mmCIF file of C-alpha atoms in Angstrom:
data_model
loop_
_atom_site.group_PDB
_atom_site.id
_atom_site.type_symbol
_atom_site.label_atom_id
_atom_site.label_comp_id
_atom_site.label_asym_id
_atom_site.label_seq_id
_atom_site.Cartn_x
_atom_site.Cartn_y
_atom_site.Cartn_z
ATOM 1 C CA MET T 34 0.083 0.000 -0.079
ATOM 2 C CA GLY T 35 1.598 3.350 -0.964
ATOM 3 C CA LEU T 36 1.514 6.586 0.729
ATOM 4 C CA PRO T 37 -1.484 8.970 -0.099
ATOM 5 C CA MET T 38 -1.295 11.377 -2.810
ATOM 6 C CA ARG T 39 -0.278 15.050 -1.944
ATOM 7 C CA GLY T 40 -3.499 16.845 -1.230
ATOM 8 C CA ALA T 41 -5.512 13.815 -0.350
ATOM 9 C CA LEU T 42 -8.080 13.824 2.260
ATOM 10 C CA LEU T 43 -7.516 11.581 5.214
ATOM 11 C CA LYS T 44 -9.458 10.889 8.444
ATOM 12 C CA THR T 45 -7.717 11.993 11.698
ATOM 13 C CA GLU T 46 -8.012 9.923 14.861
ATOM 14 C CA ALA T 47 -10.959 12.192 15.849
ATOM 15 C CA GLY T 48 -12.691 11.188 12.498
ATOM 16 C CA ARG T 49 -12.208 14.631 10.833
ATOM 17 C CA ASP T 50 -11.074 15.175 7.166
ATOM 18 C CA PHE T 51 -7.482 16.123 6.899
ATOM 19 C CA ASN T 52 -5.883 17.418 3.985
ATOM 20 C CA MET T 53 -2.405 15.961 3.124
ATOM 21 C CA ALA T 54 -1.145 19.075 1.413
ATOM 22 C CA GLU T 55 -1.605 20.884 4.747
ATOM 23 C CA THR T 56 0.365 18.068 6.399
ATOM 24 C CA HIS T 57 3.261 18.606 3.928
ATOM 25 C CA SER T 58 3.501 22.243 4.583
ATOM 26 C CA LEU T 59 3.663 21.677 8.354
ATOM 27 C CA GLN T 60 6.180 19.010 8.024
ATOM 28 C CA ASP T 61 8.213 21.159 5.852
ATOM 29 C CA MET T 62 8.121 23.884 8.462
ATOM 30 C CA ARG T 63 9.041 21.407 11.217
ATOM 31 C CA GLN T 64 12.114 20.181 9.036
ATOM 32 C CA GLN T 65 13.284 23.918 8.672
ATOM 33 C CA ALA T 66 12.740 24.876 12.037
ATOM 34 C CA ALA T 67 13.405 23.459 15.752
ATOM 35 C CA ILE T 68 10.914 23.811 18.335
ATOM 36 C CA ALA T 69 11.967 26.665 20.803
ATOM 37 C CA ALA T 70 9.193 26.306 23.130
ATOM 38 C CA LYS T 71 5.402 25.623 23.617
ATOM 39 C CA VAL T 72 2.948 28.144 25.029
ATOM 40 C CA TYR T 73 -0.331 26.966 26.656
ATOM 41 C CA VAL T 74 -3.374 29.071 27.017
ATOM 42 C CA GLN T 75 -5.434 27.656 29.745
ATOM 43 C CA ARG T 76 -9.089 27.340 30.074
ATOM 44 C CA ASP T 77 -11.128 30.155 31.715
ATOM 45 C CA TYR T 78 -13.494 28.691 34.482
ATOM 46 C CA SER T 79 -14.588 32.208 35.606
ATOM 47 C CA THR T 80 -17.954 31.894 34.157
ATOM 48 C CA GLY T 81 -18.462 28.106 34.845
ATOM 49 C CA THR T 82 -17.618 25.011 32.933
ATOM 50 C CA ILE T 83 -18.324 26.238 29.419
ATOM 51 C CA CYS T 84 -15.587 25.735 27.046
ATOM 52 C CA GLN T 85 -13.557 28.952 26.865
ATOM 53 C CA PHE T 86 -9.949 29.801 26.965
ATOM 54 C CA GLN T 87 -8.187 32.845 28.839
ATOM 55 C CA THR T 88 -7.555 35.978 26.510
ATOM 56 C CA LYS T 89 -4.575 36.941 28.627
ATOM 57 C CA PHE T 90 -1.685 37.516 26.268
ATOM 58 C CA PRO T 91 1.253 35.160 26.897
ATOM 59 C CA SER T 92 4.764 37.071 27.526
ATOM 60 C CA GLU T 93 6.372 34.376 25.317
ATOM 61 C CA LEU T 94 4.643 35.492 22.348
ATOM 62 C CA GLU T 95 6.032 39.138 22.569
ATOM 63 C CA ASN T 96 7.710 40.107 19.518
ATOM 64 C CA ARG T 97 6.223 37.270 17.552
ATOM 65 C CA ILE T 98 2.502 38.178 17.196
ATOM 66 C CA ASP T 99 0.308 41.334 17.850
ATOM 67 C CA ARG T 100 -1.545 41.182 21.089
ATOM 68 C CA GLN T 101 -4.844 42.183 19.471
ATOM 69 C CA GLN T 102 -4.465 39.367 16.719
ATOM 70 C CA PHE T 103 -3.866 36.778 19.361
ATOM 71 C CA GLU T 104 -6.784 38.193 21.628
ATOM 72 C CA GLU T 105 -9.023 37.956 18.377
ATOM 73 C CA THR T 106 -8.209 34.343 17.657
ATOM 74 C CA ILE T 107 -8.914 33.317 21.137
ATOM 75 C CA ARG T 108 -12.374 35.380 21.239
ATOM 76 C CA VAL T 109 -13.334 33.751 17.913
ATOM 77 C CA LEU T 110 -12.552 30.291 19.228
ATOM 78 C CA ASN T 111 -14.561 31.185 22.475
ATOM 79 C CA THR T 112 -17.440 32.311 20.495
ATOM 80 C CA LEU T 113 -17.366 29.113 18.205
ATOM 81 C CA TYR T 114 -17.124 26.814 21.337
ATOM 82 C CA ALA T 115 -20.158 28.653 22.827
ATOM 83 C CA GLU T 116 -22.015 28.109 19.712
ATOM 84 C CA ALA T 117 -21.095 24.260 19.719
ATOM 85 C CA GLU T 118 -22.493 24.040 23.246
ATOM 86 C CA LYS T 119 -25.407 25.921 22.733
ATOM 87 C CA LEU T 120 -28.676 24.171 23.725
ATOM 88 C CA GLY T 121 -31.355 24.925 21.107
ATOM 89 C CA GLY T 122 -34.235 23.399 19.340
ATOM 90 C CA LYS T 123 -31.949 21.484 16.704
ATOM 91 C CA SER T 124 -29.927 20.123 19.528
ATOM 92 C CA CYS T 125 -33.055 18.787 21.444
ATOM 93 C CA LEU T 126 -34.426 17.400 17.993
ATOM 94 C CA GLU T 127 -30.946 15.622 17.468
ATOM 95 C CA GLY T 128 -31.358 14.138 21.049
ATOM 96 C CA CYS T 129 -34.894 13.119 20.532
ATOM 97 C CA LEU T 130 -34.112 11.621 17.036
ATOM 98 C CA ALA T 131 -31.150 9.676 18.667
ATOM 99 C CA CYS T 132 -33.370 8.102 21.261
ATOM 100 C CA VAL T 133 -35.971 7.088 18.765
ATOM 101 C CA THR T 134 -33.434 5.443 16.568
ATOM 102 C CA ALA T 135 -31.403 4.002 19.111
ATOM 103 C CA TYR T 136 -28.677 6.428 18.111
ATOM 104 C CA THR T 137 -28.292 4.858 14.798
ATOM 105 C CA VAL T 138 -29.222 8.208 13.291
ATOM 106 C CA PHE T 139 -25.627 9.451 13.982
ATOM 107 C CA LEU T 140 -24.266 6.851 11.311
ATOM 108 C CA CYS T 141 -25.835 8.840 8.543
ATOM 109 C CA MET T 142 -25.708 12.512 9.963
ATOM 110 C CA GLU T 143 -23.442 14.798 11.823
ATOM 111 C CA THR T 144 -24.391 16.514 15.000
ATOM 112 C CA HIS T 145 -24.494 20.329 15.491
ATOM 113 C CA TYR T 146 -21.385 19.849 17.716
ATOM 114 C CA GLU T 147 -19.637 17.862 15.217
ATOM 115 C CA LYS T 148 -20.268 20.462 12.546
ATOM 116 C CA VAL T 149 -19.038 23.327 14.702
ATOM 117 C CA LEU T 150 -15.837 21.478 15.594
ATOM 118 C CA LYS T 151 -15.138 21.075 11.862
ATOM 119 C CA LYS T 152 -15.724 25.018 11.515
ATOM 120 C CA ILE T 153 -13.259 25.359 14.369
ATOM 121 C CA ALA T 154 -10.649 23.201 12.680
ATOM 122 C CA ARG T 155 -11.082 25.066 9.571
ATOM 123 C CA TYR T 156 -10.660 28.489 11.346
ATOM 124 C CA ILE T 157 -7.520 27.084 13.182
ATOM 125 C CA GLN T 158 -5.958 26.079 9.805
ATOM 126 C CA GLU T 159 -6.736 29.642 8.306
ATOM 127 C CA GLN T 160 -5.258 31.323 11.095
ATOM 128 C CA ASN T 161 -2.092 29.168 10.840
ATOM 129 C CA ASP T 162 -1.886 29.680 7.262
ATOM 130 C CA LYS T 163 -2.292 33.671 7.344
ATOM 131 C CA VAL T 164 -1.049 34.658 10.897
ATOM 132 C CA TYR T 165 0.712 32.057 12.874
ATOM 133 C CA THR T 166 3.061 30.103 10.562
ATOM 134 C CA PRO T 167 4.531 33.201 8.766
ATOM 135 C CA ARG T 168 5.498 34.249 12.241
ATOM 136 C CA GLY T 169 7.089 30.985 13.282
ATOM 137 C CA LEU T 170 4.139 29.686 15.310
ATOM 138 C CA LEU T 171 1.649 26.937 15.045
ATOM 139 C CA LEU T 172 -1.636 26.901 16.744
ATOM 140 C CA THR T 173 -2.942 23.431 17.740
ATOM 141 C CA ASP T 174 -6.491 22.675 17.729
ATOM 142 C CA PRO T 175 -7.821 22.374 21.280
ATOM 143 C CA ILE T 176 -9.667 19.144 20.548
ATOM 144 C CA GLU T 177 -6.254 17.554 20.071
ATOM 145 C CA ARG T 178 -5.404 18.487 23.821
ATOM 146 C CA GLY T 179 -8.751 17.328 25.207
ATOM 147 C CA LEU T 180 -10.294 20.870 25.107
ATOM 148 C CA ARG T 181 -7.840 21.563 28.084
ATOM 149 C CA VAL T 182 -5.621 24.167 26.478
ATOM 150 C CA VAL T 183 -4.755 26.129 23.251
ATOM 151 C CA GLU T 184 -1.256 25.072 22.322
ATOM 152 C CA ILE T 185 1.062 27.347 20.443
ATOM 153 C CA THR T 186 4.302 25.971 19.330
ATOM 154 C CA VAL T 187 7.160 28.573 18.892
ATOM 155 C CA PHE T 188 9.706 27.595 16.295
ATOM 156 C CA GLU T 189 13.233 28.669 16.269
ATOM 157 C CA ASP T 190 14.550 29.296 12.721
ATOM 158 C CA ARG T 191 17.598 27.031 11.801
ATOM 159 C CA SER T 192 18.586 29.071 8.916
ATOM 160 C CA SER T 193 19.803 32.116 11.209
#
């Protein structure tokens, strides 16, 4: 069995589609740069257990990224996670339908939560491509860390 073609879609361990072209660009970055540090943005439990992260700017990111850009990224993530956890008519209908069908309905449809998680993954990829990677940073999807932290990898350029 050969390797997947560049640009091919794969499923990650979490079951989400993953574009191999994105993997290659991240692998290229990792080959050209050494990891200097990892910065963790902790969960904010000040308003309860809803999934939201602290917007406090980490000092390790000084001179790497603009404070407002970082805070905007975290604010958008917090908004998206609030949208995912929002209990509305659609979520209630999904729950009732799941009970009636012994949860087999989820074999042929995505839940609202899964759809928003995909939206979050796309947003993080977009932020990495446009904002973080050009500055030698890599934002990791919080779902890969059990929704406990937002991990930001700081790369050290080997060429200098």
